[in-house]
Amino acid sequence: MYKAYSRCMLRMPLQQKAFMSQKFEDIIVNDVFKEQLVVGSPSLFRSLRNLNRFSDKKKNNIKISVQSYAKRASFRTTPFGCFSGINISNLSDSFGNCSEIKNFKVRKVATVDYAWLLSLVREYELKNVDKVSYKMNSGLFLKGDRAFLPYSLDKKSEINVKFVVPLRVIYKNCKREFKSYLQLVSAIQEEGYNDVPMEVFPSFFKELLKNNIIISKLRPPICNEDPLQYVLRELDSDSLLREQLFNLKKKIDFYNESALGDGTELLSEIISYMKSLHKMENGDNFLKIDSYLDFDSDFGIFSEKSIDKINSLANMMSLMNQNLKKKGGLKESFDEFSLKFLDKYGENCNVPLTEVLDSEKGIGFPDCYNSELDENIMLNDPIMLLFEKKYEKALMNNEKIEFSIDELQFSTKDNFHTSESFELNFRISKIDNNQKLYLGSNIGSGQAGRSFGRFYHLNSEVKRALKELDLKGTNVELSFVPQQVRIANVMENYSVESKNMSLFTSSWDISNEILLEDVMLKCSDGNLYLSDKNTGEILNFTMKNMLNTKSQGKIVRFLIDVSEYAYGFSSLSVYPWDMFLKEHIYVPEIVFNGITISSEQWGLFEIRNSILNKNTFHEKKKIFKEFIEEYDIPSSVIFKYADNEIPMNLLEDLDLKILFKNLKKYPFSIIRVPDEGESIFKETLGDYNVEVVVPFINVNNTFFKDNQLYENHVDEYMTPFEDWVYMKLYGPRERQEELLISLKKFIGNLNSPRYKFFYMRYREGKDHVRLRFKTSSSQENFELYQKLNHQVFSTLLKIGVINNIDISTYFPESNRYGGPKAIRYAENIFCKESAIYVNNCLNLSYDEKLLLASFMILNYVEKFYNDTDNMMIFLKNNYTNKFKKEFKNLSLDYSIEYNKYREGLPSEFDKYAYLSCLTEEINNYLKNKAYIEKYNSFENILGSFIHLSMNRLQGIDREFEEKAYCFAFYIF
């Protein structure tokens, strides 16, 4: 159950709504707007100062841009520069009513742009390589004889360098701490590099710095530190740069004391000074400015009635997200990824994250990372069908869509799979002294505090809120320099998490830093978990900022996505009203419990191409006018594109030009009706647009706390023909039985106990059978392969049973089956079972295989557990009741037959006597029980044996496996 946090963030533009309607001549002389423009668009500000030099066409374009910024300055609530400000307010109006506020003051807080400062620091590093301290980039990981970084800051997808001895020395000495240049050079010399001239070392360090393999201590943390203050602290006291940056700080402090509207010239002076210190390539941003709204008294936003409504909405959205049947998207892709992980490593096995995500050694990234998959609700979903009916009814009766939680038939779901927190944005207005709420166009975020983090430096109340919103889990604040360094300002934030991972820059708390190399991945109970290889603790990566991780390196994105996957994806997923806009041009207003969750709106995607194909404004206008008349669209609307919303008068040519300009950039654009009512501050402060961010906390959530740390063994591998011959035989799934029959004949003709083999069926892009053969030597392995090639494969290729053969390196699944010693005994079981199936089961029908599979499950369970209680626990844990009716319809009572079999009486199960030859191999394996449980749980190991057994018998068929488990449960 979710409840709103007691505090919220109020966001408000610093110009009143009427400002956007002023004449161009009045707008450009407005002192506040000029200061806003210096920060928001320096190039446009410079153009206005030289307006008379431009052609009429250029002037017209400038006028359109100015009008766009004027609309933004008076309407858009998203905090940016001096355009809008924030306040941390009480949620409940029992603390005082916002209509009683008489005045407010805008407090500006400017800091240096992070990208500019980092660029300056990197330039200083290269010029003073012998004067700074270094450590390894915390994102570095090793693969073979090379060192890798997960992404780069210069548009390359990945950085890797040879892990030469000098780099190995640096890695050993400053993996977790900073060491001076002289200390590191001395350590390298001790490793046999005494004869290398000292003048050679700087160039080596410079190359490492350029590639960000190492970082200097001068690089400012993105989290919990003022970047400029940090650099001043770390620079030598007699440094010229320190003196220059100190002067810069004084200028910025002086600007921060100025009133809004009085800082234009001060800003211009600061920017000129910064350019003289360091001119950044392709950069026009020098300062980051945020604004805090200091009101003259304390107040709350929502009435108790409104609080009840927003709590109800939050819970409805979470429940709907859990119950909707969806396809595509992130969650489906991660479900498939989990199955791949289980197939390769097994349950509860901790594997280094960087190895898992390696496409060659591991399983690679989830498919959706390679091509974005749209998440859609399935058309036969009951909730979607309900909304389709409501949509049709609303169109027929020309009315809004209204619904309540009682109409939505939610099934009860385990609360474990819900998010621990999230945020919702609400637009709020007043109608006849009653509050009217609208769910924000940018709905919110998937974690409480994300909207607050970057404003921690503005006010102690922001820090207080962030501390109170911390849920005290084993969270890791993920802090990193983004690939697009220019957006780093968005990521500066405050975190109270106990641990951190800081990539490409310094950590604010190096003693509690997690390295990328420290992160392990495991799958347990159907969920993926990240953990610390040093402590075994489950790690939940989090970010207290609004950065969209889809734009970042895949590993960075994965750390956040898998953390949300474990604790339930964000409750802000796809909903029925989102589907409407994909399928319909017009969507009526949608209301839940009095809150408008989707305004009446029209999609522009169908007429977009028609408009853009026209050359002149008048031709575009004609097409758009026909569209407006066809759908009876009002002249006063809100135009929404990307994450922006601006008011429009569709009768004004200037507004249409703004619309057409942005329609070209943003394919998926819509127009909606404006909100009803007036500003909650209209009677006192003025007609300001207002939005409120409300965090919601799951008050009865429970989280996974299993910190069982199993030993990990992942380095063993066997090259082709070394020990096992490992082949992937690709071909149609429906012809795999023919392949196995051909192998049966070949093996029968060998007639030698020296030969071992086992197989499994797999789907890795394409269906194939993975076959492993082993003889007494590498030479015999190669000779055996030649026989297979000549006697079997050549024929199967001709008739289309197989179409491709790969010979691969064999990586034994040691962790999955109890460690490097136990895997040898497990392989004996694989070989014996493969021979059993090939010799006895290839011609069985589906029903016959199902009965055999059920008995095989019981055979394994009996061998692994000596008592019926544990047998029943295991079977029950893997049981679903979906196939009870099918079991009851079987011709015999197989539970009676099984009891006869166990008592030594004649039974229907006697026909499976050939399974008894597995007993010796299983018993030999289980002699190592104490050893194998160091690597995986006993239950998971047993499950892995059974899963592979079902795979050999029937192929990749999860329903078959579920049904076999159910039948085994009923039989037992």
XYZ file of C-alpha atoms in Angstrom, residues 243-581:
339
model
C 43.797 31.821 -7.506
C 41.869 32.226 -10.748
C 39.112 29.846 -9.675
C 38.881 31.553 -6.288
C 38.277 34.870 -8.099
C 35.621 33.128 -10.182
C 33.917 31.880 -7.031
C 33.796 35.409 -5.606
C 32.154 36.695 -8.791
C 29.558 33.891 -8.674
C 28.857 34.549 -4.972
C 28.297 38.233 -5.779
C 25.865 37.302 -8.563
C 23.956 34.979 -6.218
C 23.266 37.933 -3.935
C 21.683 39.971 -6.736
C 17.921 40.192 -7.216
C 16.264 38.398 -10.123
C 16.437 40.767 -13.082
C 19.552 42.568 -11.853
C 22.059 39.914 -12.840
C 22.255 40.124 -16.630
C 25.471 42.123 -16.848
C 26.992 40.224 -13.936
C 26.355 36.962 -15.794
C 27.916 38.320 -18.965
C 30.977 39.385 -17.001
C 31.298 35.953 -15.321
C 30.984 34.131 -18.641
C 33.640 36.352 -20.251
C 35.992 35.623 -17.348
C 35.366 31.883 -17.622
C 36.098 31.991 -21.346
C 39.420 33.658 -20.587
C 40.277 30.827 -18.177
C 39.247 27.981 -20.435
C 37.455 27.906 -23.774
C 35.685 24.607 -24.079
C 35.227 23.138 -27.546
C 31.617 22.970 -28.766
C 30.385 24.407 -25.496
C 28.249 27.444 -24.808
C 27.336 26.551 -21.233
C 29.393 27.978 -18.408
C 27.036 28.134 -15.440
C 24.311 26.070 -13.849
C 21.648 28.143 -12.099
C 18.789 26.898 -9.926
C 16.174 28.979 -8.147
C 14.475 28.534 -4.787
C 11.187 30.192 -3.896
C 11.230 31.644 -0.382
C 7.604 32.231 0.617
C 6.702 34.600 3.432
C 5.074 31.887 5.575
C 4.723 28.131 5.917
C 1.878 26.434 4.081
C 0.572 23.131 2.716
C -0.728 22.252 -0.725
C -3.447 19.604 -0.543
C -6.696 19.336 1.370
C -7.278 16.075 3.235
C -9.815 15.137 0.559
C -7.206 15.639 -2.172
C -4.622 13.602 -0.219
C -7.066 10.681 -0.063
C -7.558 11.004 -3.821
C -3.870 11.006 -4.722
C -3.193 8.035 -2.402
C -5.994 6.137 -4.120
C -4.590 7.047 -7.547
C -1.074 5.878 -6.612
C -2.349 2.495 -5.437
C -4.584 2.092 -8.481
C -1.688 2.768 -10.859
C 0.551 0.283 -9.045
C -2.109 -2.439 -9.026
C -2.966 -1.819 -12.659
C 0.700 -2.042 -13.604
C 0.935 -5.449 -11.896
C -2.254 -6.851 -13.408
C -2.078 -5.686 -17.021
C -0.988 -8.351 -19.484
C 1.794 -6.830 -21.550
C 4.126 -7.792 -24.344
C 7.416 -6.297 -25.425
C 9.269 -3.742 -23.386
C 11.847 -3.925 -20.657
C 10.238 -6.428 -18.307
C 9.587 -9.059 -20.965
C 13.151 -8.683 -22.194
C 14.486 -9.112 -18.650
C 12.312 -12.188 -18.101
C 13.927 -13.750 -21.166
C 17.352 -12.649 -19.930
C 16.681 -14.387 -16.585
C 15.866 -17.642 -18.362
C 19.127 -17.423 -20.315
C 20.990 -16.806 -17.070
C 19.390 -19.849 -15.431
C 20.157 -22.004 -18.449
C 23.837 -21.075 -18.328
C 24.591 -20.609 -14.626
C 21.676 -21.988 -12.618
C 19.823 -20.571 -9.647
C 21.505 -18.594 -6.848
C 24.883 -18.647 -8.551
C 26.860 -15.405 -8.194
C 28.701 -14.587 -11.419
C 30.771 -11.448 -12.136
C 28.476 -8.980 -13.856
C 31.003 -8.071 -16.543
C 31.352 -11.737 -17.471
C 27.591 -12.312 -17.698
C 27.184 -9.314 -20.008
C 30.045 -10.425 -22.262
C 28.372 -11.738 -25.421
C 31.146 -14.268 -26.014
C 31.839 -15.638 -22.540
C 28.458 -14.885 -20.978
C 24.960 -14.261 -22.321
C 25.233 -10.605 -23.373
C 22.794 -7.804 -22.622
C 18.997 -8.101 -22.684
C 17.665 -7.984 -26.233
C 15.921 -4.649 -25.693
C 19.337 -2.976 -25.275
C 20.143 -3.714 -28.897
C 16.824 -2.496 -30.322
C 14.215 -0.716 -28.243
C 11.034 -2.773 -27.944
C 7.740 -0.950 -27.446
C 5.777 -2.169 -24.466
C 2.136 -2.773 -25.329
C -0.899 -4.066 -23.482
C -2.300 -7.272 -24.955
C -5.616 -6.723 -26.715
C -7.363 -9.516 -24.801
C -6.402 -8.089 -21.420
C -9.603 -7.688 -19.324
C -8.674 -4.194 -18.128
C -7.840 -3.062 -21.664
C -11.144 -4.493 -22.930
C -12.986 -2.558 -20.212
C -11.331 0.687 -21.313
C -12.048 -0.015 -24.983
C -15.740 -0.263 -24.134
C -15.554 2.958 -22.131
C -13.791 4.648 -25.039
C -16.518 3.631 -27.503
C -19.237 4.772 -25.082
C -17.505 8.130 -24.557
C -17.314 8.741 -28.321
C -20.971 7.861 -28.841
C -22.183 10.109 -26.014
C -19.585 12.868 -26.422
C -18.486 12.495 -22.800
C -15.360 11.909 -20.738
C -14.151 8.470 -19.611
C -14.586 7.979 -15.883
C -13.707 4.916 -13.829
C -13.254 3.786 -10.237
C -11.057 1.163 -8.612
C -14.121 -1.047 -8.013
C -14.510 -1.538 -11.770
C -10.995 -2.905 -12.126
C -10.860 -6.576 -11.269
C -7.406 -6.782 -9.751
C -6.091 -10.144 -8.645
C -4.142 -10.263 -5.393
C -0.427 -10.243 -6.139
C 2.616 -10.719 -3.972
C 3.632 -7.290 -2.713
C 7.286 -8.243 -3.162
C 7.015 -7.356 -6.830
C 5.960 -3.748 -6.313
C 8.199 -0.691 -6.309
C 9.456 0.535 -2.948
C 8.597 4.110 -3.922
C 7.853 6.435 -6.810
C 6.837 10.015 -7.540
C 3.789 11.464 -9.269
C 3.509 14.974 -10.690
C 0.252 16.892 -10.356
C -0.885 20.090 -12.003
C -3.137 21.857 -9.542
C -5.706 24.616 -10.016
C -8.701 26.027 -8.206
C -12.360 25.970 -9.274
C -14.850 27.724 -6.946
C -12.517 27.271 -3.958
C -12.167 23.534 -4.706
C -8.918 21.951 -5.828
C -8.779 20.407 -9.283
C -5.948 17.941 -9.893
C -4.390 16.761 -13.156
C -1.799 14.016 -13.419
C 1.304 15.637 -14.889
C 2.149 15.141 -18.550
C 5.548 13.880 -17.388
C 3.925 11.481 -14.955
C 6.765 11.297 -12.442
C 9.679 9.010 -11.676
C 10.268 5.449 -10.514
C 11.856 6.342 -7.175
C 10.993 8.813 -4.440
C 13.576 11.591 -4.269
C 14.725 11.569 -7.883
C 13.137 14.944 -8.586
C 14.647 16.392 -5.387
C 18.303 15.289 -5.580
C 19.819 17.925 -7.866
C 18.420 20.775 -5.728
C 20.086 19.710 -2.468
C 22.322 22.806 -2.476
C 19.377 25.221 -2.540
C 17.928 24.707 0.907
C 18.283 22.567 4.028
C 14.654 21.443 3.562
C 15.631 19.623 0.359
C 18.363 17.705 2.195
C 15.950 16.919 5.008
C 13.438 15.469 2.538
C 16.118 13.339 0.842
C 17.261 11.946 4.195
C 13.713 11.075 5.208
C 12.982 9.447 1.843
C 15.992 7.140 2.151
C 14.567 3.677 2.837
C 17.708 2.359 4.542
C 18.249 -0.575 2.221
C 21.679 -1.647 1.004
C 21.482 0.995 -1.681
C 24.348 2.113 -3.886
C 24.232 5.623 -5.282
C 25.297 5.333 -8.912
C 27.239 8.479 -9.732
C 29.093 8.877 -13.000
C 30.199 11.299 -15.664
C 27.688 10.683 -18.458
C 28.704 9.941 -22.025
C 27.300 13.320 -23.000
C 29.317 15.317 -20.456
C 27.236 18.449 -21.172
C 24.259 16.916 -19.284
C 26.298 16.217 -16.129
C 24.595 19.143 -14.365
C 21.387 17.097 -14.258
C 23.232 14.432 -12.259
C 24.693 16.589 -9.494
C 22.786 15.499 -6.423
C 22.806 14.608 -2.757
C 22.760 11.062 -1.471
C 22.571 9.543 1.994
C 23.238 6.017 0.724
C 25.815 4.001 2.614
C 27.638 2.933 -0.566
C 28.439 4.483 -3.911
C 29.819 3.697 -7.333
C 31.563 6.680 -8.954
C 32.668 6.223 -12.550
C 35.094 8.460 -14.497
C 35.514 10.809 -11.550
C 36.334 10.871 -7.837
C 34.078 9.443 -5.161
C 32.862 11.631 -2.307
C 33.267 8.585 -0.019
C 36.055 6.406 -1.342
C 36.034 4.107 1.702
C 32.518 2.932 0.794
C 32.934 2.796 -2.948
C 31.852 -0.265 -4.924
C 33.916 -1.003 -8.032
C 32.300 -2.391 -11.169
C 34.554 -5.424 -10.715
C 32.954 -6.009 -7.295
C 29.455 -6.509 -8.691
C 28.057 -10.008 -9.031
C 24.776 -11.088 -10.609
C 22.540 -13.976 -9.587
C 19.024 -15.193 -10.259
C 16.853 -16.354 -7.357
C 13.121 -17.091 -7.255
C 12.731 -15.740 -10.764
C 14.363 -12.395 -9.985
C 17.782 -10.976 -10.779
C 19.937 -9.570 -7.968
C 23.180 -7.674 -7.873
C 25.513 -8.325 -4.975
C 28.910 -7.355 -3.577
C 31.459 -10.113 -4.125
C 33.321 -9.059 -0.964
C 30.379 -9.176 1.468
C 27.587 -11.010 -0.346
C 25.207 -8.103 0.323
C 22.419 -7.508 -2.162
C 23.019 -4.188 -3.934
C 20.192 -1.959 -5.093
C 21.594 0.724 -7.408
C 19.815 4.027 -7.308
C 20.150 7.583 -8.619
C 18.691 10.684 -6.982
C 18.440 12.496 -10.313
C 16.220 12.508 -13.379
C 18.750 11.285 -15.947
C 17.270 8.929 -18.534
C 19.677 5.956 -18.382
C 18.652 4.782 -21.869
C 21.014 7.413 -23.237
C 23.995 6.000 -21.314
C 26.386 3.051 -21.571
C 24.692 -0.340 -21.447
C 26.319 -1.449 -18.168
C 25.269 1.762 -16.405
C 21.739 1.282 -17.679
C 21.760 -2.372 -16.620
C 22.728 -1.566 -13.024
C 19.631 0.626 -12.639
C 17.280 -1.565 -14.665
C 18.141 -4.774 -12.843
C 17.687 -3.045 -9.476
C 14.197 -1.939 -10.512
C 13.543 -5.424 -11.909
C 14.268 -6.969 -8.497
C 12.035 -4.617 -6.572
C 9.251 -4.341 -9.123
C 9.461 -2.073 -12.130
C 8.455 1.535 -11.780
C 4.726 1.927 -11.379
C 4.894 4.445 -14.214
C 4.620 1.942 -17.034
C 2.291 1.763 -20.035
C -1.432 2.178 -19.270
C -4.638 1.830 -21.330
C -4.805 5.564 -22.018
C -1.269 5.402 -23.444
C -2.457 2.702 -25.833
C -5.344 4.890 -27.005
C -2.975 7.517 -28.374
